[in-house]
Short mmCIF file of C-alpha atoms and ligand atoms in Angstrom, two decimals:
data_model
loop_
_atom_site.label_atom_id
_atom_site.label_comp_id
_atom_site.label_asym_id
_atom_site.label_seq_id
_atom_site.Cartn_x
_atom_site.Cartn_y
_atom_site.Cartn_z
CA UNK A 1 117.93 164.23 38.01
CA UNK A 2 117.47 167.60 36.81
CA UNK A 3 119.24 166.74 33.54
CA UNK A 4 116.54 164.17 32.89
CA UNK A 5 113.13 165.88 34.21
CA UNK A 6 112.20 169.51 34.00
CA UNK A 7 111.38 170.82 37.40
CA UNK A 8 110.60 174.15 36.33
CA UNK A 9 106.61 174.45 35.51
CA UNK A 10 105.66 173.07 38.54
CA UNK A 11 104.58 175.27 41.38
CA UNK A 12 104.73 173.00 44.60
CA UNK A 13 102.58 173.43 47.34
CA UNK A 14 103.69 173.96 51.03
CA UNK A 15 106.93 173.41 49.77
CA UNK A 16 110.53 175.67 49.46
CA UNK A 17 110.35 175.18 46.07
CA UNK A 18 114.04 176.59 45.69
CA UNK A 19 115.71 174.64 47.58
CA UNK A 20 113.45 171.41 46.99
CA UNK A 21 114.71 171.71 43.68
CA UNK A 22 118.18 171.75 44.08
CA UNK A 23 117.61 168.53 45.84
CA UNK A 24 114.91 166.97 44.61
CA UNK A 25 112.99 164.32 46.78
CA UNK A 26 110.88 161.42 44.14
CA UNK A 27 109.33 159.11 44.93
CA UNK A 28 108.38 156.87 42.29
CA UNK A 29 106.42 153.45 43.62
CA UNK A 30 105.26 152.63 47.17
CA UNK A 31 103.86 148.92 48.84
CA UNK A 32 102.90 148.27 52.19
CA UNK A 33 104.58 150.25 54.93
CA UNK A 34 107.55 151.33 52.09
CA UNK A 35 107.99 153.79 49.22
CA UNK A 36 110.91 153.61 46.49
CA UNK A 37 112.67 156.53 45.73
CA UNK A 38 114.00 157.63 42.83
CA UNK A 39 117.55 156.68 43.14
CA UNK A 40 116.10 153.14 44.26
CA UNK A 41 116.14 153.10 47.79
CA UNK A 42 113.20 151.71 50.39
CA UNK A 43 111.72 154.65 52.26
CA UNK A 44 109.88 153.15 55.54
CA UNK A 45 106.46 155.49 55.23
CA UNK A 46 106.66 157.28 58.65
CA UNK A 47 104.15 159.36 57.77
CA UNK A 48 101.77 157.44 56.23
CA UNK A 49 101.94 159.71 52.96
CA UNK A 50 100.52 162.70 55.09
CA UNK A 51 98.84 161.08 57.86
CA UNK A 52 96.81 159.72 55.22
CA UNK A 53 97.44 155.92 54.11
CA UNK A 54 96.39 154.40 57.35
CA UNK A 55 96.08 150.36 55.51
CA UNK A 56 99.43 150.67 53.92
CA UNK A 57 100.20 151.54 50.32
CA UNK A 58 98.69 149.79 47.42
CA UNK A 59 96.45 147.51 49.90
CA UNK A 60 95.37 144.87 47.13
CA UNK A 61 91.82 145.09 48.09
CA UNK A 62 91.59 149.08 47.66
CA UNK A 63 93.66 148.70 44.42
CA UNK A 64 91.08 146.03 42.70
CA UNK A 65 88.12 147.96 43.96
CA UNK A 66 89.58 150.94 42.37
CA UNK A 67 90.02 148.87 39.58
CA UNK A 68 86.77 147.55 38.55
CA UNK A 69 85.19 150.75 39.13
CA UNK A 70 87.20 153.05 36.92
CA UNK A 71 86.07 150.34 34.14
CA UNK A 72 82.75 150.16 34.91
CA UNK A 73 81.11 153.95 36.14
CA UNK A 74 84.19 156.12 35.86
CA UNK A 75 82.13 159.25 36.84
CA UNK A 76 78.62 160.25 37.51
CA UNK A 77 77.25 163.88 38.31
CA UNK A 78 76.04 164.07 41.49
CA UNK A 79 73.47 166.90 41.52
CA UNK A 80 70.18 165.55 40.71
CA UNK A 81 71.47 162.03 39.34
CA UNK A 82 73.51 159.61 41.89
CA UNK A 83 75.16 156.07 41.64
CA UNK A 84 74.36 153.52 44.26
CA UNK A 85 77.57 153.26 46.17
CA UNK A 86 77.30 156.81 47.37
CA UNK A 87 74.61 155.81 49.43
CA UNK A 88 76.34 152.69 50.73
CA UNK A 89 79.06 155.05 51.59
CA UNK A 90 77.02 157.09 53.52
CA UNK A 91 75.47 154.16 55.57
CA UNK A 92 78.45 152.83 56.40
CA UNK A 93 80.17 156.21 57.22
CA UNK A 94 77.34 157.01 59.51
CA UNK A 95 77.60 153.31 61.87
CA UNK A 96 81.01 154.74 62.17
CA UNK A 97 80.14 158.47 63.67
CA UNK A 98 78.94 159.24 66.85
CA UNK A 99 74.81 158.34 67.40
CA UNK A 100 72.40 160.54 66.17
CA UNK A 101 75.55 162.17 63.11
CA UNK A 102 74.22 160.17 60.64
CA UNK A 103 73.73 162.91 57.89
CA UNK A 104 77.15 162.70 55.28
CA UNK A 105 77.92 165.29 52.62
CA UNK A 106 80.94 164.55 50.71
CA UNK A 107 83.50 166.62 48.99
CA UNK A 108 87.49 165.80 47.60
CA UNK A 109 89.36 167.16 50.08
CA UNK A 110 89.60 168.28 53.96
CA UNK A 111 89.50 171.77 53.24
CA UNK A 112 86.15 171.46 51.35
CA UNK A 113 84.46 169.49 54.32
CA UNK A 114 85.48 172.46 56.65
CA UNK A 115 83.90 175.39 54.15
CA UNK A 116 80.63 172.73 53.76
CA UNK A 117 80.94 172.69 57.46
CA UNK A 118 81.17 176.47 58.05
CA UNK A 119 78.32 177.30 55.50
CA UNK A 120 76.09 174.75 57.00
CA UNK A 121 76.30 176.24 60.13
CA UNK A 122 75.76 179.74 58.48
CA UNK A 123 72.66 178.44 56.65
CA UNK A 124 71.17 176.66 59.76
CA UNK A 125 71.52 179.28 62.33
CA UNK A 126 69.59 181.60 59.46
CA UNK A 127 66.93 178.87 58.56
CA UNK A 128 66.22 178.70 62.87
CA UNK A 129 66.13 182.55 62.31
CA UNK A 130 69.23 183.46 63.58
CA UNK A 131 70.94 184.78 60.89
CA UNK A 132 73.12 186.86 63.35
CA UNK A 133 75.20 184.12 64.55
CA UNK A 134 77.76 184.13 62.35
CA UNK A 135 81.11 184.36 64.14
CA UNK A 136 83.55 181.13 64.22
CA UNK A 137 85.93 180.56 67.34
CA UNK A 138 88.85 178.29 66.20
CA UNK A 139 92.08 177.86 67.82
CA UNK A 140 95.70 178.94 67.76
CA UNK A 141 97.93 175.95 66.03
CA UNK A 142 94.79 175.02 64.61
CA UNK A 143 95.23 173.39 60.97
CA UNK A 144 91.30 174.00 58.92
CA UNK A 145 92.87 173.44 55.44
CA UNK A 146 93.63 176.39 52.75
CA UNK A 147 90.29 177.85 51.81
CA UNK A 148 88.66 181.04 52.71
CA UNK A 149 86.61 179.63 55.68
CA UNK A 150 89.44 176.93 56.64
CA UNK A 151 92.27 179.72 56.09
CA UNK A 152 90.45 182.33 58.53
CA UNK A 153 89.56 180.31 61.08
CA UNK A 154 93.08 178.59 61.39
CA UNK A 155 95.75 179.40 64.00
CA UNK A 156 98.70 179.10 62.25
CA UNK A 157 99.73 182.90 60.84
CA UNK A 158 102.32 181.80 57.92
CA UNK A 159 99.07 180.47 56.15
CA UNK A 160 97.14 183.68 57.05
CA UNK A 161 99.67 186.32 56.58
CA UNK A 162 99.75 187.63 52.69
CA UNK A 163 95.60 187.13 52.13
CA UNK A 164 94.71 190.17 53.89
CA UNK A 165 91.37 189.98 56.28
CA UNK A 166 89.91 186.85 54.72
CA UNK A 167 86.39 186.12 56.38
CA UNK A 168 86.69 188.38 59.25
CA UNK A 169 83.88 187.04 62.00
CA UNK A 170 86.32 184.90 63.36
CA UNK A 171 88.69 184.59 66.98
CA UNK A 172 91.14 182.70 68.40
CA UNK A 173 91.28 181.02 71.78
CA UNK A 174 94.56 179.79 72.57
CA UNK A 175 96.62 176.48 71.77
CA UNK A 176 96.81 174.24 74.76
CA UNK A 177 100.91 173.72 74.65
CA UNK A 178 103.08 174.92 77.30
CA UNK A 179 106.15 173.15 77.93
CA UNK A 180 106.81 174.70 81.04
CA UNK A 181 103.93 172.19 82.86
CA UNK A 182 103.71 169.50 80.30
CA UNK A 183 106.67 168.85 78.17
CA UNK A 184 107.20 164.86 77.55
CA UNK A 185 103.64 164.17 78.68
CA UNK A 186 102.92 160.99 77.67
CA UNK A 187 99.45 160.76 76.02
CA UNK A 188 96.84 163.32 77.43
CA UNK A 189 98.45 165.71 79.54
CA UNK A 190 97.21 166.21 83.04
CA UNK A 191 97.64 169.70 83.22
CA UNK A 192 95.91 172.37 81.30
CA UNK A 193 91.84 171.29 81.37
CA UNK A 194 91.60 174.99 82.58
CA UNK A 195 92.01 176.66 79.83
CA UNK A 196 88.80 175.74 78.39
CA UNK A 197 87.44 177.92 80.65
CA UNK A 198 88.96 180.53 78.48
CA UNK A 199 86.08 179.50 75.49
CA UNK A 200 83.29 181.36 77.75
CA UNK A 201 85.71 184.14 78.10
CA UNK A 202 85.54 184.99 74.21
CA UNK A 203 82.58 184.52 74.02
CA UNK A 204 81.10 186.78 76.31
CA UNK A 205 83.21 189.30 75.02
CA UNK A 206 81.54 188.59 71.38
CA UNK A 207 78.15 188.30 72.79
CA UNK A 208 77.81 184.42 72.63
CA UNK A 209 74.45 185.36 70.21
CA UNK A 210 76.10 186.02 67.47
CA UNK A 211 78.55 182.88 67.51
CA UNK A 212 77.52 180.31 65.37
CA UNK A 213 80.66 177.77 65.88
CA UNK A 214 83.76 176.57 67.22
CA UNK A 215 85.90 174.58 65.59
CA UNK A 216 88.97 173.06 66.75
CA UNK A 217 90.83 169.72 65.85
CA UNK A 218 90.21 167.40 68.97
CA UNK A 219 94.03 166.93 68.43
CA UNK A 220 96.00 169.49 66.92
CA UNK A 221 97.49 167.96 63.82
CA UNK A 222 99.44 170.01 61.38
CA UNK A 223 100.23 172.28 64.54
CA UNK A 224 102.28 170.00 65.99
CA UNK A 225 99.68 166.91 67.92
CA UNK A 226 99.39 168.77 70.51
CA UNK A 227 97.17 166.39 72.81
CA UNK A 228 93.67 167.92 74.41
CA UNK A 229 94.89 168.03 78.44
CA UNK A 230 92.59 165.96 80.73
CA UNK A 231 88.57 167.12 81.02
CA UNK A 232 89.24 170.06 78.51
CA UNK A 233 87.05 169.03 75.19
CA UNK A 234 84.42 168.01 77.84
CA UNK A 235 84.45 171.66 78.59
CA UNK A 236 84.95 173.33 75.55
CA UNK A 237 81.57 171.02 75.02
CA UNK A 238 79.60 172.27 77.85
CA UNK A 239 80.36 175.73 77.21
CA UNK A 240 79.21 175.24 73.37
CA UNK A 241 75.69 174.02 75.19
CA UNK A 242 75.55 176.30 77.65
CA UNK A 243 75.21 179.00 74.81
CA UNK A 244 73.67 177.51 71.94
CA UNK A 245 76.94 177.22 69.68
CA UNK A 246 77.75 174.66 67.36
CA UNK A 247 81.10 172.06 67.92
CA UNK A 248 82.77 171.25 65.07
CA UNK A 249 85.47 168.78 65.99
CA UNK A 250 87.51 168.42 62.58
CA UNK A 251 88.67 164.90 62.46
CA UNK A 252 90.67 165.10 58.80
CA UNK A 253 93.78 163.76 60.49
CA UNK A 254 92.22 162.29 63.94
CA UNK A 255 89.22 160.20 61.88
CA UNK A 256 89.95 156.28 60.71
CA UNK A 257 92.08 155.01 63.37
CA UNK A 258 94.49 157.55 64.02
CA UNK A 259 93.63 157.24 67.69
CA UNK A 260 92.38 153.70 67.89
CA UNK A 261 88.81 154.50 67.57
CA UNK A 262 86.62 155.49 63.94
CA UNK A 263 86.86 159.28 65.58
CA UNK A 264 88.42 161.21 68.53
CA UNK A 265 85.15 161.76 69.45
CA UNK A 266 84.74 157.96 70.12
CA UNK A 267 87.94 158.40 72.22
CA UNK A 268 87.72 161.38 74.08
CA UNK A 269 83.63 160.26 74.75
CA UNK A 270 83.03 164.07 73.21
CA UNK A 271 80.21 164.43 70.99
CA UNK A 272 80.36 167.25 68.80
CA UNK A 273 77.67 168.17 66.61
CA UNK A 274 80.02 168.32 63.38
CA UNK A 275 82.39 166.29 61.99
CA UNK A 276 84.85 166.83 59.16
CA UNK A 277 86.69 163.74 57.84
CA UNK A 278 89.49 162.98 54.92
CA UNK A 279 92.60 161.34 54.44
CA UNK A 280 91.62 158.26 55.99
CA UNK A 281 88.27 157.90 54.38
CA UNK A 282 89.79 156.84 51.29
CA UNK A 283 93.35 156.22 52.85
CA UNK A 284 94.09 158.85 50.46
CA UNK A 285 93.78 156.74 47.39
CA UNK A 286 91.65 158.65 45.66
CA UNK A 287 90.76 162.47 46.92
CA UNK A 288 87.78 162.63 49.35
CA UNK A 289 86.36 164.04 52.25
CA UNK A 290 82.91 163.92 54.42
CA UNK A 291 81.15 165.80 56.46
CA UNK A 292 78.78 164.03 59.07
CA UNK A 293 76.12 166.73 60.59
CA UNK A 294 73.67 166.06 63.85
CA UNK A 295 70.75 164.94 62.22
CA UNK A 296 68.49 168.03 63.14
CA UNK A 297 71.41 170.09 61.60
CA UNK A 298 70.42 168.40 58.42
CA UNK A 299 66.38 168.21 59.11
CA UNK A 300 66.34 171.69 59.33
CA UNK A 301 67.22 172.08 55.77
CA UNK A 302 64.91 169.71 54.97
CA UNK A 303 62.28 171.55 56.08
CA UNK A 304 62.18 173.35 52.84
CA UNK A 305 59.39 172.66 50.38
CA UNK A 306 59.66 168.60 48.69
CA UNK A 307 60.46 170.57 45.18
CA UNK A 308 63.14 172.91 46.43
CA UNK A 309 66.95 172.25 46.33
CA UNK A 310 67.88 172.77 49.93
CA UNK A 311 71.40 173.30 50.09
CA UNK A 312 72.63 175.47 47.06
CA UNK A 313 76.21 173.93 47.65
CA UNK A 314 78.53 170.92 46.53
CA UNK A 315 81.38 169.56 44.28
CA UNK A 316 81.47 168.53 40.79
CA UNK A 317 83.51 165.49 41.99
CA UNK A 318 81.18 165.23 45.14
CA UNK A 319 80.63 161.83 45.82
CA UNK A 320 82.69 160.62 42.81
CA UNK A 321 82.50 156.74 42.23
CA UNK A 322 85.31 155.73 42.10
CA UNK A 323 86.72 157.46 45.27
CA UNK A 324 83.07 156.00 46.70
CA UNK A 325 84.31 152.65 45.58
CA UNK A 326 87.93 153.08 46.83
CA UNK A 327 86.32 154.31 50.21
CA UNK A 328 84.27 151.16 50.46
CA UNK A 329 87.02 149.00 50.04
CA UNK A 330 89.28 150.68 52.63
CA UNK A 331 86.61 150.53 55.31
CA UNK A 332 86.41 146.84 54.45
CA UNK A 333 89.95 146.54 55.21
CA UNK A 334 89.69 148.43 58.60
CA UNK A 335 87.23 146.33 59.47
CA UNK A 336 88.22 142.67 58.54
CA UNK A 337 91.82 143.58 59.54
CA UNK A 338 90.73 145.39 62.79
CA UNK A 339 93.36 148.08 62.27
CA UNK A 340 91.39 150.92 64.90
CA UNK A 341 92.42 147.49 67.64
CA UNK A 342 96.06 147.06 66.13
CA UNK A 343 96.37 151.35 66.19
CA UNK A 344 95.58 151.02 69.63
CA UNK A 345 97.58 147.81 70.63
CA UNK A 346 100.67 149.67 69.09
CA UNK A 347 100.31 152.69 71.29
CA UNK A 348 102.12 152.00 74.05
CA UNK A 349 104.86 150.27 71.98
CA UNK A 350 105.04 153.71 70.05
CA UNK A 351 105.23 156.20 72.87
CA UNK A 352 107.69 154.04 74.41
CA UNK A 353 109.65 154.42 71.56
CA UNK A 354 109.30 158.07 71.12
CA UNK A 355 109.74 159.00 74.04
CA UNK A 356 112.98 156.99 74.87
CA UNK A 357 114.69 159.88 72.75
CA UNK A 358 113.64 162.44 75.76
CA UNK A 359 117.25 163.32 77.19
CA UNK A 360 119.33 162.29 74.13
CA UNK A 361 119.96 165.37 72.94
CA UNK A 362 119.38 168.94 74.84
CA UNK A 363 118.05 169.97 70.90
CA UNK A 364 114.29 167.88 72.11
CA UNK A 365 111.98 170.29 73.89
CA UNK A 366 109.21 167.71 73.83
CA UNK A 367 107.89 164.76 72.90
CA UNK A 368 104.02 164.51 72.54
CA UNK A 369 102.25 161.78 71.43
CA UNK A 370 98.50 159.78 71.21
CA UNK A 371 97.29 156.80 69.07
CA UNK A 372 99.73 156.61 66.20
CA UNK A 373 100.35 160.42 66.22
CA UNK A 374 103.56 161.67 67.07
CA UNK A 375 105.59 165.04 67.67
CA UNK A 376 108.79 165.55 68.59
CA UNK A 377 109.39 169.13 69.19
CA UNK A 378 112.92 170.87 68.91
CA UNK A 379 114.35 174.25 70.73
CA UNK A 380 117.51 176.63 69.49
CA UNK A 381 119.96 175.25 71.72
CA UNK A 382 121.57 173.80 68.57
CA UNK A 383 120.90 176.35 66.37
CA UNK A 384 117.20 177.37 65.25
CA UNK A 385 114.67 174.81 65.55
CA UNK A 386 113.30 175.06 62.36
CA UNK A 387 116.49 174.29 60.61
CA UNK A 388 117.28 171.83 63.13
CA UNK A 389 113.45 169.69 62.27
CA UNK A 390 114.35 170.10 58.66
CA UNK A 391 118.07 168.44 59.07
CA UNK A 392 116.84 165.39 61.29
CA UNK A 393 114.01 165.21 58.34
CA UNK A 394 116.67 165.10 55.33
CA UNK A 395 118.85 162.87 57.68
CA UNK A 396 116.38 160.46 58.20
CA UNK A 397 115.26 160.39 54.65
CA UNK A 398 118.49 159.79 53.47
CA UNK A 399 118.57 157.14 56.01
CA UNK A 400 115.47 155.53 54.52
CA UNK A 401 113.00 156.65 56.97
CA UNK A 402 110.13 159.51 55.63
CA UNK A 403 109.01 161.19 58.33
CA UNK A 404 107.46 165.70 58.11
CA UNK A 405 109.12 168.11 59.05
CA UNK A 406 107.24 171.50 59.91
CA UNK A 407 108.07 174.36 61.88
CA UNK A 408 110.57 173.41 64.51
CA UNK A 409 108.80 170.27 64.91
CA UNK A 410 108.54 166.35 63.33
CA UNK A 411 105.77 164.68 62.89
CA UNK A 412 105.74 160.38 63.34
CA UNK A 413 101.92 158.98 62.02
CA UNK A 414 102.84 155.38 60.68
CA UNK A 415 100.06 153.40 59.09
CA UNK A 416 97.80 151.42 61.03
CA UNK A 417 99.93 148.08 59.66
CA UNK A 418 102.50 149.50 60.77
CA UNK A 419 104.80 146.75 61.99
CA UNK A 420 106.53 146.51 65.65
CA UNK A 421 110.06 146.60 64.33
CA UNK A 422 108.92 149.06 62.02
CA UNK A 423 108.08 151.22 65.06
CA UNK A 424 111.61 150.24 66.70
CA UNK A 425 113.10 151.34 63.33
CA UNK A 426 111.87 154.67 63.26
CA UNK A 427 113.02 155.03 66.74
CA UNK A 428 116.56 153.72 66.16
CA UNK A 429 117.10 155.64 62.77
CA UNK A 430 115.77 159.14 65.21
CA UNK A 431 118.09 158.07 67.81
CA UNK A 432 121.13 157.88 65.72
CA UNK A 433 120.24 161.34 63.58
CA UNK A 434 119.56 163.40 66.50
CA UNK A 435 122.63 162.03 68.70
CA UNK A 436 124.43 163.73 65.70
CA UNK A 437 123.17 167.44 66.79
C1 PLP B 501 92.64 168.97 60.58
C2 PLP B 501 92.73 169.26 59.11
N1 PLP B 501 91.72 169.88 58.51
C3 PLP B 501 91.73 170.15 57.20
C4 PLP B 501 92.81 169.79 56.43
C5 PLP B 501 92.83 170.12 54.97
O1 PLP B 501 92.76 168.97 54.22
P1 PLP B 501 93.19 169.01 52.67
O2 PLP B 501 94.66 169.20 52.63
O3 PLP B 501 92.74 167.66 52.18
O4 PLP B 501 92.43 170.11 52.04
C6 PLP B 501 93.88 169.12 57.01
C7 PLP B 501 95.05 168.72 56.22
O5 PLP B 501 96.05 168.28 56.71
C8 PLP B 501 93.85 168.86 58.39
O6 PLP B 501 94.87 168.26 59.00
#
């Protein structure tokens, strides 16, 4: 390999580039549920890409809308000029969000929808003339993407820790996880709504008049799917009412059918007044992300004299066509394959399956799961975690099964076509790595 491509120019991302390149992972086509590697072998997609590809790689429909597109309008600037299936997006986008956020801004990726998100927020609380609400309350574990706004109002302190005080009107309230009351939950834990209550806490300590937000994932993703316990987003809801303050629920991995439903919202019966959506939107295809605002969120901008711009914001590949067109097609596909019905039809089949490796293996702290997220969650008995979730990761991969490894945890987010003996494969090929601990 490394006699035949040079791995030195590129920087990788979220990656040990080091050791990644002593042992370098390609892959090199994908189809369906599978990926070939470079040394030819199947790879089942555990992962969908990065919880991303929820219709399967190379879904012929997504791949011929992409297609005709890219030969017809390959690009067209957004600001002040528009093509027509960015509105057809929209439409369609907003039957899918909760009733009454029906306004969509897009952008390329999920950490542009959460800054859109945060400087909406800023600019309507200062257009209602309350330009001193501008704190944000996110949450520990909590994934927001890699951007100033995302970055500093994330929970996870590796991605904070070398870029010094970021945007500083932010807190934390804590993750939900304790293992001592709800370790191999299956689904929604029924311990922990509680600690909602800690939301009104910070706040009065901040003066809830100068919050403008929270934002949380409705499940923690990248942090390790940790699962909302029973009546706490309903609370972390009312206490957002109670004082005025915006909910942002950011959906990037939890949008499309992740859960069996367009949003966790739809799920969880939560509305927030924000959404943030990505990967799925395009089945990550083609970069693209959304935001969908309350519609008075957006009316108040709107406010603003017919002549004047009213959001000095947006993307030079903002509601690109052909990541319009490839967006199109993959909500056709949801829909005339019914994948949000087949996610949830799989569920139990998949928590069954995950959670049959509880006991194997005194290395398995927890299992968590909901829709067709997973976590398994290791502990040092073994050795450290962290090593340990990167072994059963290379183990499985060499095994043919892609699955992500972060932290001291895996993550296990088929696509939505995921097959049942696909599911019973992924099990099998866990069982027989982490037996080997
Ligand atoms: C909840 C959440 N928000 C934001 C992002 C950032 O998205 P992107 O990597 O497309 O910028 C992610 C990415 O995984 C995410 O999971």
């Amino acid at each position: 390999m490394k006699n035949s491509l040079n791995l030195d120019n590129y920087w990788m991302p979220f990656t040990a580039n080091q050791l990644f390149k002593e042992n370098p992972r390609l892959l090199v086509e994908s189809s369906g549920m599978y990926y070939t590697s470079h040394d030819d072998r199947n790879i089942l997609d555990g992962v969908a890409g990065l919880w991303c590809c929820n219709v399967g790689h190379c879904h012929p429909t997504v791949v011929s809308a992409i297609r005709e597109q890219v030969g017809k309008l390959d690009y067209s600037t957004i600001f002040n000029m528009a093509h027509p299936k960015i509105f057809e997006l929209a439409e369609k986008v907003s039957s899918l969000t909760p009733e009454g956020l029906d306004r969509i801004f897009f952008g390329n990726s999920g950490s542009e929808a959460v800054e859109t998100a945060m400087k909406v927020v800023l600019g309507y609380h200062a257009l209602r003339g309350e330009p001193n609400r501008t704190k944000f309350i996110g949450r520990e574990k909590g994934y927001h993407g890699v951007n100033f706004g995302g970055t500093s109002v994330g929970g996870i302190p590796l991605n904070k820790d070398l870029f010094g005080s970021l945007f500083s009107d932010v807190d934390l309230i804590p993750h939900t996880w304790n293992p001592a009351y709800m370790a191999f939950s299956k689904g929604v834990p029924s311990w922990g709504g509680h600690l909602a209550d800690i939301l009104e806490e910070k706040l009065l300590l901040h003066d809830p008049s100068t919050v403008a937000a929270v934002i949380i994932e409705p499940v923690t993703g990248s942090g390790g799917v940790i699962v909302p316990p029973e009546g706490y987003l309903k609370k972390i809801r009312d206490i957002c009412d109670k004082y005025n303050i915006l909910l942002i629920f950011d959906e990037v991995i939890t949008g499309f059918g992740r859960l069996g439903h367009s949003f966790a919202a739809e799920r969880f019966q939560v509305r927030p007044d924000i959404i943030t959506m990505a990967k799925g939107l395009t089945s990550g295809v083609i970069p693209m992300s959304a935001v969908a605002f309350r519609n008075d969120i957006h009316q108040e901008f709107m406010s603003a004299s017919p002549d004047s711009i009213e959001l000095f914001h947006g993307y030079t590949y903002s509601g690109h066509p052909v990541a319009s067109a490839a967006a199109l097609a993959v909500l056709e596909v949801y829909e005339e394959e019914d994948l949000f019905n087949r996610a949830l039809s799989l569920e139990t089949l998949f928590e069954d399956t995950l959670h049959s490796l509880k006991g194997i293996n005194d290395s398995v702290l927890d299992i968590r799961n909901i829709g067709l997220m997973g976590a398994i969650h290791f502990n040092d008995n073994k050795g450290p975690a962290n090593a340990t979730s990167m072994k059963v990761f290379q183990e499985c991969y060499d095994q043919g099964l892609l699955l992500r490894s972060s932290a001291d945890y895996l993550v296990i987010s088929p696509a939505l076509i995921v097959q049942e003996e696909q599911i019973l494969k992924i099990g099998e090929t866990l069982k027989s790595v982490i037996n080997k601990l």
